[in-house]
PDB file of C-alpha atoms and ligand atoms in Angstrom:
ATOM      1  CA  MET B 135      14.024  -2.692 -10.098  1.00 73.00           C
ATOM      2  CA  ASP B 136      10.476  -0.662  -9.000  1.00 85.00           C
ATOM      3  CA  TRP B 137       7.864  -2.906  -9.498  1.00 93.00           C
ATOM      4  CA  ASN B 138       4.373  -1.015  -8.317  1.00 96.00           C
ATOM      5  CA  LYS B 139       2.321  -3.061 -10.183  1.00 98.00           C
ATOM      6  CA  ILE B 140       2.381  -6.854 -10.623  1.00 98.00           C
ATOM      7  CA  GLY B 141       0.167  -8.968 -12.934  1.00 98.00           C
ATOM      8  CA  VAL B 142      -0.090 -12.491 -11.635  1.00 99.00           C
ATOM      9  CA  ILE B 143      -1.752 -15.141 -14.147  1.00 99.00           C
ATOM     10  CA  CYS B 144      -2.522 -18.606 -12.913  1.00 99.00           C
ATOM     11  CA  ALA B 145      -4.330 -21.245 -15.067  1.00 98.00           C
ATOM     12  CA  MET B 146      -6.361 -23.307 -12.214  1.00 98.00           C
ATOM     13  CA  ASP B 147      -8.059 -21.720  -9.007  1.00 98.00           C
ATOM     14  CA  GLU B 148      -5.962 -24.136  -6.990  1.00 98.00           C
ATOM     15  CA  GLU B 149      -2.924 -22.088  -8.092  1.00 98.00           C
ATOM     16  CA  ARG B 150      -4.599 -18.805  -7.603  1.00 98.00           C
ATOM     17  CA  ASP B 151      -5.801 -19.622  -4.277  1.00 98.00           C
ATOM     18  CA  GLU B 152      -2.298 -20.203  -3.001  1.00 98.00           C
ATOM     19  CA  VAL B 153      -1.384 -16.758  -4.411  1.00 98.00           C
ATOM     20  CA  MET B 154      -4.234 -15.161  -3.275  1.00 98.00           C
ATOM     21  CA  ARG B 155      -3.609 -16.068   0.713  1.00 98.00           C
ATOM     22  CA  HIS B 156      -0.524 -14.117   0.670  1.00 98.00           C
ATOM     23  CA  LEU B 157      -2.380 -10.877  -0.408  1.00 98.00           C
ATOM     24  CA  GLU B 158      -4.119  -8.359   1.915  1.00 98.00           C
ATOM     25  CA  ASN B 159      -7.355  -6.206   0.677  1.00 98.00           C
ATOM     26  CA  VAL B 160      -8.414  -8.422  -2.106  1.00 98.00           C
ATOM     27  CA  ARG B 161     -11.229  -6.919  -4.397  1.00 98.00           C
ATOM     28  CA  PRO B 162     -12.279  -7.269  -7.666  1.00 98.00           C
ATOM     29  CA  VAL B 163     -10.925  -5.009 -10.054  1.00 98.00           C
ATOM     30  CA  LEU B 164     -12.240  -6.027 -13.590  1.00 98.00           C
ATOM     31  CA  GLN B 165     -14.675  -8.586 -15.341  1.00 98.00           C
ATOM     32  CA  LYS B 166     -13.773  -9.150 -18.969  1.00 98.00           C
ATOM     33  CA  ALA B 167     -13.695 -11.814 -21.503  1.00 98.00           C
ATOM     34  CA  GLY B 168     -14.961 -14.251 -18.879  1.00 98.00           C
ATOM     35  CA  LEU B 169     -12.189 -13.228 -16.659  1.00 98.00           C
ATOM     36  CA  SER B 170     -12.602 -12.186 -13.006  1.00 98.00           C
ATOM     37  CA  ILE B 171      -9.453 -10.145 -12.151  1.00 98.00           C
ATOM     38  CA  VAL B 172      -8.895  -9.009  -8.655  1.00 98.00           C
ATOM     39  CA  GLU B 173      -6.740  -6.589  -7.031  1.00 98.00           C
ATOM     40  CA  GLY B 174      -4.820  -6.964  -3.618  1.00 98.00           C
ATOM     41  CA  ASN B 175      -2.044  -5.495  -1.871  1.00 98.00           C
ATOM     42  CA  PHE B 176       1.333  -6.916  -0.841  1.00 98.00           C
ATOM     43  CA  GLY B 177       3.082  -4.413   1.317  1.00 96.00           C
ATOM     44  CA  LYS B 178       2.784  -1.251  -0.974  1.00 96.00           C
ATOM     45  CA  ILE B 179       2.741  -2.957  -4.306  1.00 97.00           C
ATOM     46  CA  SER B 180      -0.632  -3.727  -5.902  1.00 98.00           C
ATOM     47  CA  VAL B 181      -1.128  -7.216  -7.054  1.00 98.00           C
ATOM     48  CA  TYR B 182      -3.743  -8.045 -10.106  1.00 98.00           C
ATOM     49  CA  LEU B 183      -4.527 -11.961  -9.933  1.00 99.00           C
ATOM     50  CA  VAL B 184      -6.727 -13.878 -12.094  1.00 98.00           C
ATOM     51  CA  THR B 185      -7.518 -17.439 -13.028  1.00 98.00           C
ATOM     52  CA  ALA B 186      -7.108 -17.414 -16.632  1.00 98.00           C
ATOM     53  CA  GLY B 187      -7.878 -21.152 -17.445  1.00 98.00           C
ATOM     54  CA  ILE B 188      -5.989 -24.232 -19.042  1.00 98.00           C
ATOM     55  CA  GLY B 189      -4.007 -23.940 -22.329  1.00 98.00           C
ATOM     56  CA  LYS B 190      -2.425 -21.447 -24.412  1.00 99.00           C
ATOM     57  CA  VAL B 191      -5.085 -19.667 -25.748  1.00 98.00           C
ATOM     58  CA  ASN B 192      -6.634 -18.752 -22.231  1.00 98.00           C
ATOM     59  CA  SER B 193      -3.308 -17.666 -21.189  1.00 99.00           C
ATOM     60  CA  ALA B 194      -2.554 -15.467 -24.003  1.00 99.00           C
ATOM     61  CA  MET B 195      -6.025 -13.557 -24.272  1.00 98.00           C
ATOM     62  CA  CYS B 196      -5.724 -12.919 -20.483  1.00 98.00           C
ATOM     63  CA  THR B 197      -2.325 -11.615 -20.881  1.00 99.00           C
ATOM     64  CA  GLN B 198      -3.588  -9.196 -23.438  1.00 98.00           C
ATOM     65  CA  VAL B 199      -6.581  -8.058 -21.615  1.00 98.00           C
ATOM     66  CA  MET B 200      -4.132  -7.618 -18.366  1.00 98.00           C
ATOM     67  CA  ILE B 201      -1.569  -5.334 -20.329  1.00 98.00           C
ATOM     68  CA  ASP B 202      -4.214  -3.269 -22.260  1.00 98.00           C
ATOM     69  CA  SER B 203      -6.914  -2.730 -18.986  1.00 98.00           C
ATOM     70  CA  LEU B 204      -4.185  -2.516 -16.262  1.00 98.00           C
ATOM     71  CA  ASP B 205      -1.045  -2.267 -17.491  1.00 98.00           C
ATOM     72  CA  PRO B 206       1.279  -4.224 -14.700  1.00 98.00           C
ATOM     73  CA  ASP B 207       5.041  -3.272 -14.796  1.00 98.00           C
ATOM     74  CA  ILE B 208       5.517  -7.469 -14.833  1.00 98.00           C
ATOM     75  CA  LEU B 209       3.515 -10.278 -15.918  1.00 98.00           C
ATOM     76  CA  LEU B 210       4.138 -13.626 -13.479  1.00 98.00           C
ATOM     77  CA  ASN B 211       2.942 -17.073 -14.631  1.00 99.00           C
ATOM     78  CA  ILE B 212       2.612 -18.921 -11.003  1.00 98.00           C
ATOM     79  CA  GLY B 213       1.479 -22.491 -10.851  1.00 98.00           C
ATOM     80  CA  VAL B 214       2.780 -26.404 -11.334  1.00 98.00           C
ATOM     81  CA  ALA B 215       4.461 -28.390 -14.000  1.00 98.00           C
ATOM     82  CA  GLY B 216       5.797 -31.491 -15.008  1.00 98.00           C
ATOM     83  CA  ALA B 217       9.270 -31.911 -14.633  1.00 98.00           C
ATOM     84  CA  LEU B 218      11.580 -32.811 -17.726  1.00 98.00           C
ATOM     85  CA  ALA B 219      14.721 -32.996 -16.214  1.00 98.00           C
ATOM     86  CA  PRO B 220      16.043 -35.730 -14.266  1.00 98.00           C
ATOM     87  CA  ASP B 221      17.181 -33.389 -10.949  1.00 98.00           C
ATOM     88  CA  LEU B 222      13.606 -31.915 -10.366  1.00 98.00           C
ATOM     89  CA  GLU B 223      11.644 -33.574  -7.728  1.00 97.00           C
ATOM     90  CA  GLN B 224       7.912 -32.955  -6.805  1.00 97.00           C
ATOM     91  CA  GLY B 225       7.949 -29.498  -4.694  1.00 97.00           C
ATOM     92  CA  ASP B 226      10.926 -28.329  -6.744  1.00 98.00           C
ATOM     93  CA  ILE B 227      11.125 -25.003  -8.461  1.00 98.00           C
ATOM     94  CA  ILE B 228      11.653 -23.989 -11.932  1.00 98.00           C
ATOM     95  CA  ILE B 229      12.278 -20.040 -12.851  1.00 98.00           C
ATOM     96  CA  SER B 230      12.088 -19.176 -16.259  1.00 98.00           C
ATOM     97  CA  GLU B 231      15.477 -18.227 -18.128  1.00 98.00           C
ATOM     98  CA  ALA B 232      13.048 -18.552 -21.194  1.00 98.00           C
ATOM     99  CA  ALA B 233       9.934 -20.065 -22.606  1.00 99.00           C
ATOM    100  CA  GLN B 234       9.020 -21.652 -25.822  1.00 99.00           C
ATOM    101  CA  GLU B 235       5.717 -23.299 -27.176  1.00 98.00           C
ATOM    102  CA  HIS B 236       6.383 -26.885 -27.834  1.00 98.00           C
ATOM    103  CA  ASP B 237       3.788 -27.816 -30.121  1.00 98.00           C
ATOM    104  CA  LEU B 238       3.648 -25.182 -32.846  1.00 98.00           C
ATOM    105  CA  ASP B 239       4.818 -27.485 -35.580  1.00 97.00           C
ATOM    106  CA  CYS B 240       5.942 -26.279 -39.346  1.00 98.00           C
ATOM    107  CA  SER B 241       8.241 -28.764 -39.745  1.00 97.00           C
ATOM    108  CA  ASP B 242       6.770 -29.916 -43.180  1.00 97.00           C
ATOM    109  CA  LEU B 243       7.530 -26.715 -44.309  1.00 96.00           C
ATOM    110  CA  GLY B 244      11.093 -26.988 -43.448  1.00 95.00           C
ATOM    111  CA  ASP B 245      11.108 -25.023 -39.937  1.00 96.00           C
ATOM    112  CA  PRO B 246      12.489 -26.851 -36.706  1.00 96.00           C
ATOM    113  CA  LYS B 247       9.464 -27.771 -34.522  1.00 97.00           C
ATOM    114  CA  GLY B 248       8.551 -24.794 -31.940  1.00 98.00           C
ATOM    115  CA  VAL B 249       9.821 -22.174 -34.407  1.00 98.00           C
ATOM    116  CA  ILE B 250       6.846 -19.658 -35.200  1.00 98.00           C
ATOM    117  CA  PRO B 251       7.478 -18.683 -39.061  1.00 97.00           C
ATOM    118  CA  ARG B 252       7.774 -15.238 -39.334  1.00 96.00           C
ATOM    119  CA  MET B 253       8.718 -14.447 -35.818  1.00 97.00           C
ATOM    120  CA  ASP B 254      12.369 -12.985 -35.110  1.00 97.00           C
ATOM    121  CA  THR B 255      12.516 -15.236 -32.048  1.00 98.00           C
ATOM    122  CA  SER B 256      10.176 -18.275 -30.720  1.00 98.00           C
ATOM    123  CA  ILE B 257      12.183 -18.419 -27.565  1.00 98.00           C
ATOM    124  CA  PHE B 258      11.360 -15.738 -25.384  1.00 98.00           C
ATOM    125  CA  PRO B 259      13.726 -14.413 -22.512  1.00 98.00           C
ATOM    126  CA  ALA B 260      12.351 -13.953 -19.134  1.00 98.00           C
ATOM    127  CA  ASP B 261      13.216 -11.101 -16.753  1.00 98.00           C
ATOM    128  CA  GLN B 262      16.562 -11.835 -15.327  1.00 97.00           C
ATOM    129  CA  THR B 263      16.559  -9.267 -12.637  1.00 96.00           C
ATOM    130  CA  LEU B 264      13.438 -10.390 -10.829  1.00 97.00           C
ATOM    131  CA  ALA B 265      14.657 -14.171 -11.967  1.00 98.00           C
ATOM    132  CA  GLN B 266      17.627 -13.833  -9.647  1.00 97.00           C
ATOM    133  CA  ASP B 267      15.296 -12.276  -7.023  1.00 97.00           C
ATOM    134  CA  ALA B 268      13.485 -15.621  -7.278  1.00 98.00           C
ATOM    135  CA  LEU B 269      16.372 -17.653  -6.925  1.00 98.00           C
ATOM    136  CA  LYS B 270      17.505 -15.914  -3.710  1.00 97.00           C
ATOM    137  CA  ALA B 271      13.908 -16.493  -2.665  1.00 98.00           C
ATOM    138  CA  CYS B 272      14.298 -20.079  -3.258  1.00 97.00           C
ATOM    139  CA  GLU B 273      17.491 -20.026  -0.859  1.00 97.00           C
ATOM    140  CA  GLN B 274      15.601 -18.503   1.742  1.00 97.00           C
ATOM    141  CA  LEU B 275      12.972 -20.751   1.941  1.00 96.00           C
ATOM    142  CA  GLY B 276      15.367 -23.830   1.553  1.00 96.00           C
ATOM    143  CA  CYS B 277      13.772 -24.913  -1.388  1.00 94.00           C
ATOM    144  CA  HIS B 278      15.507 -26.663  -4.697  1.00 97.00           C
ATOM    145  CA  GLY B 279      14.919 -24.248  -7.404  1.00 98.00           C
ATOM    146  CA  ARG B 280      16.951 -23.527 -10.304  1.00 98.00           C
ATOM    147  CA  LEU B 281      16.559 -21.410 -13.562  1.00 98.00           C
ATOM    148  CA  GLY B 282      15.486 -23.260 -16.673  1.00 98.00           C
ATOM    149  CA  LYS B 283      13.337 -23.639 -19.702  1.00 99.00           C
ATOM    150  CA  VAL B 284       9.715 -23.793 -19.743  1.00 99.00           C
ATOM    151  CA  VAL B 285       8.315 -25.454 -22.736  1.00 99.00           C
ATOM    152  CA  SER B 286       4.436 -25.037 -23.254  1.00 99.00           C
ATOM    153  CA  GLY B 287       1.665 -27.072 -25.066  1.00 98.00           C
ATOM    154  CA  ASP B 288      -1.594 -27.763 -25.332  1.00 98.00           C
ATOM    155  CA  GLN B 289      -1.119 -31.300 -23.838  1.00 98.00           C
ATOM    156  CA  PHE B 290      -0.805 -32.949 -20.618  1.00 98.00           C
ATOM    157  CA  ILE B 291       2.340 -34.665 -21.063  1.00 98.00           C
ATOM    158  CA  ALA B 292       2.397 -38.287 -19.311  1.00 98.00           C
ATOM    159  CA  ASN B 293       4.522 -40.489 -21.440  1.00 96.00           C
ATOM    160  CA  ALA B 294       8.190 -40.969 -21.648  1.00 97.00           C
ATOM    161  CA  GLU B 295       8.492 -40.799 -25.435  1.00 97.00           C
ATOM    162  CA  LYS B 296       6.826 -37.351 -25.202  1.00 98.00           C
ATOM    163  CA  LYS B 297       8.871 -36.271 -22.410  1.00 98.00           C
ATOM    164  CA  ASN B 298      11.829 -37.456 -23.834  1.00 98.00           C
ATOM    165  CA  MET B 299      11.362 -35.650 -26.969  1.00 98.00           C
ATOM    166  CA  LEU B 300      10.885 -32.107 -25.253  1.00 98.00           C
ATOM    167  CA  VAL B 301      14.325 -32.765 -23.645  1.00 98.00           C
ATOM    168  CA  ARG B 302      16.003 -33.772 -26.784  1.00 98.00           C
ATOM    169  CA  GLU B 303      14.519 -31.232 -29.274  1.00 98.00           C
ATOM    170  CA  PHE B 304      13.741 -28.198 -26.829  1.00 98.00           C
ATOM    171  CA  GLN B 305      15.958 -28.470 -23.848  1.00 98.00           C
ATOM    172  CA  GLY B 306      13.095 -28.253 -21.674  1.00 98.00           C
ATOM    173  CA  ASP B 307      13.186 -28.325 -18.392  1.00 98.00           C
ATOM    174  CA  CYS B 308       9.524 -28.616 -16.917  1.00 98.00           C
ATOM    175  CA  ALA B 309       6.257 -28.862 -18.895  1.00 98.00           C
ATOM    176  CA  GLU B 310       3.006 -26.784 -18.780  1.00 98.00           C
ATOM    177  CA  MET B 311       0.295 -25.471 -21.057  1.00 98.00           C
ATOM    178  CA  GLU B 312       0.509 -21.533 -20.490  1.00 98.00           C
ATOM    179  CA  GLY B 313       3.606 -19.800 -19.677  1.00 99.00           C
ATOM    180  CA  ALA B 314       5.079 -19.472 -23.002  1.00 99.00           C
ATOM    181  CA  ALA B 315       1.782 -18.249 -24.401  1.00 99.00           C
ATOM    182  CA  MET B 316       2.287 -15.669 -21.725  1.00 99.00           C
ATOM    183  CA  ALA B 317       5.761 -14.931 -22.363  1.00 99.00           C
ATOM    184  CA  HIS B 318       4.792 -14.656 -26.482  1.00 98.00           C
ATOM    185  CA  VAL B 319       2.352 -11.866 -25.589  1.00 99.00           C
ATOM    186  CA  CYS B 320       4.537 -10.188 -23.208  1.00 98.00           C
ATOM    187  CA  TYR B 321       7.565  -9.918 -25.797  1.00 98.00           C
ATOM    188  CA  LEU B 322       4.710  -8.409 -28.438  1.00 98.00           C
ATOM    189  CA  ASN B 323       3.965  -6.108 -26.327  1.00 98.00           C
ATOM    190  CA  GLN B 324       7.663  -5.228 -24.796  1.00 98.00           C
ATOM    191  CA  LYS B 325       6.727  -6.216 -21.055  1.00 98.00           C
ATOM    192  CA  PRO B 326       9.170  -8.200 -18.610  1.00 98.00           C
ATOM    193  CA  TRP B 327       7.634 -11.312 -17.490  1.00 98.00           C
ATOM    194  CA  LEU B 328       8.698 -14.273 -15.260  1.00 98.00           C
ATOM    195  CA  ILE B 329       7.188 -18.267 -15.045  1.00 99.00           C
ATOM    196  CA  ILE B 330       7.710 -19.723 -11.434  1.00 98.00           C
ATOM    197  CA  ARG B 331       6.523 -23.356 -11.281  1.00 98.00           C
ATOM    198  CA  SER B 332       6.466 -25.677  -8.863  1.00 98.00           C
ATOM    199  CA  ILE B 333       6.920 -29.799  -9.991  1.00 98.00           C
ATOM    200  CA  SER B 334       3.662 -31.859  -9.227  1.00 98.00           C
ATOM    201  CA  ASP B 335       4.608 -34.538 -11.397  1.00 98.00           C
ATOM    202  CA  LYS B 336       7.360 -35.715 -13.708  1.00 98.00           C
ATOM    203  CA  ALA B 337       5.587 -35.939 -17.080  1.00 98.00           C
ATOM    204  CA  ASP B 338       5.752 -39.526 -17.283  1.00 97.00           C
ATOM    205  CA  GLY B 339       3.698 -42.847 -17.262  1.00 94.00           C
ATOM    206  CA  GLU B 340       3.016 -41.963 -13.697  1.00 94.00           C
ATOM    207  CA  ALA B 341       1.936 -38.419 -14.268  1.00 94.00           C
ATOM    208  CA  GLU B 342      -1.970 -39.411 -14.377  1.00 93.00           C
ATOM    209  CA  LEU B 343      -1.293 -40.255 -10.574  1.00 94.00           C
ATOM    210  CA  SER B 344       0.999 -38.083  -9.194  1.00 94.00           C
ATOM    211  CA  TYR B 345      -0.145 -34.659 -10.722  1.00 95.00           C
ATOM    212  CA  PRO B 346      -3.722 -34.688  -8.693  1.00 94.00           C
ATOM    213  CA  GLU B 347      -1.778 -35.845  -5.511  1.00 93.00           C
ATOM    214  CA  PHE B 348       1.160 -33.396  -5.668  1.00 95.00           C
ATOM    215  CA  LYS B 349      -0.918 -30.450  -7.246  1.00 97.00           C
ATOM    216  CA  PHE B 350      -1.669 -28.864  -3.830  1.00 97.00           C
ATOM    217  CA  LEU B 351       1.353 -29.362  -2.525  1.00 96.00           C
ATOM    218  CA  ALA B 352       3.341 -27.958  -5.553  1.00 97.00           C
ATOM    219  CA  ALA B 353       0.853 -24.938  -6.045  1.00 98.00           C
ATOM    220  CA  ARG B 354       1.486 -23.956  -2.242  1.00 98.00           C
ATOM    221  CA  ARG B 355       5.319 -24.149  -2.847  1.00 98.00           C
ATOM    222  CA  ALA B 356       4.629 -21.771  -5.363  1.00 98.00           C
ATOM    223  CA  GLY B 357       2.444 -19.448  -3.404  1.00 98.00           C
ATOM    224  CA  GLU B 358       5.184 -19.498  -1.184  1.00 98.00           C
ATOM    225  CA  LEU B 359       7.934 -18.478  -3.174  1.00 98.00           C
ATOM    226  CA  PHE B 360       5.584 -15.823  -4.670  1.00 98.00           C
ATOM    227  CA  ALA B 361       5.392 -14.176  -1.227  1.00 98.00           C
ATOM    228  CA  CYS B 362       9.233 -14.737  -0.604  1.00 98.00           C
ATOM    229  CA  ILE B 363       9.832 -12.785  -3.780  1.00 97.00           C
ATOM    230  CA  MET B 364       7.461 -10.210  -2.938  1.00 97.00           C
ATOM    231  CA  LYS B 365       8.659  -9.278   0.542  1.00 95.00           C
ATOM    232  CA  ASN B 366      12.618  -8.742  -0.935  1.00 92.00           C
ATOM    233  CA  ILE B 367      11.257  -6.390  -3.560  1.00 89.00           C
TER     234      ILE B 367
HETATM  235  N1  LIG Z 683       0.989 -29.438 -15.604  1.00 58.02           N
HETATM  236  C1  LIG Z 683       1.254 -30.041 -14.590  1.00 58.02           C
HETATM  237  N2  LIG Z 683       1.912 -31.244 -14.969  1.00 58.02           N
HETATM  238  C2  LIG Z 683       2.237 -31.287 -16.281  1.00 58.02           C
HETATM  239  C3  LIG Z 683       2.336 -31.991 -17.405  1.00 58.02           C
HETATM  240  N3  LIG Z 683       2.900 -33.260 -16.933  1.00 58.02           N
HETATM  241  N4  LIG Z 683       2.138 -31.783 -18.442  1.00 58.02           N
HETATM  242  C4  LIG Z 683       1.567 -30.557 -18.816  1.00 58.02           C
HETATM  243  N5  LIG Z 683       1.285 -29.358 -18.016  1.00 58.02           N
HETATM  244  C5  LIG Z 683       1.602 -29.939 -16.632  1.00 58.02           C
END
């Protein structure tokens, strides 16, 4: 696939900076709705990069701004996540196969949790061509990475009960707070997308302590993977 313009959305500056360090000639390209989007180059590819802020609304709004104003060929959401699957350790990578918003709940009206009423799907499929490229890049970097389901909600997950619910009811492999909102907006705009997340914590009772300690390492790993994917495409 020929990607010439890639949009990269991070929730936090710590994540954005780890992508930015792999770009050349970084310059401002758009200020809108509180967003400061920059453009940089990776070889011949233009990369639009931004810190969108934390949570689903910030992520959704930023995705639509990127699409309307800059029209990238594909959108990436890059950053850190809490592990839900037991095989994942800090620094490991999850590449989205699909994403779902886990905190949308109309179960009192009869819909299963996570189902968005009146939409034809609530489990959004990621671009599988780029997902395969990302898997290869993991192998090249020698890091443990695999495809998985990303579940997103406006909650930091830091207890075993909630974590187990996300595994049982959503089959989530990792939890974060933005990816599925980007996926949802991309789906509505028929834009391909991919989430790449590196594990900072295990979304359990120790997450409050391990997250601040490991988020920098995890963000660096995610940035390295981004660079490796870009080299290959
Ligand atoms: N991002 C990183 N760790 C997370 C967690 N445990 N819950 C939600 N978002 C996260």
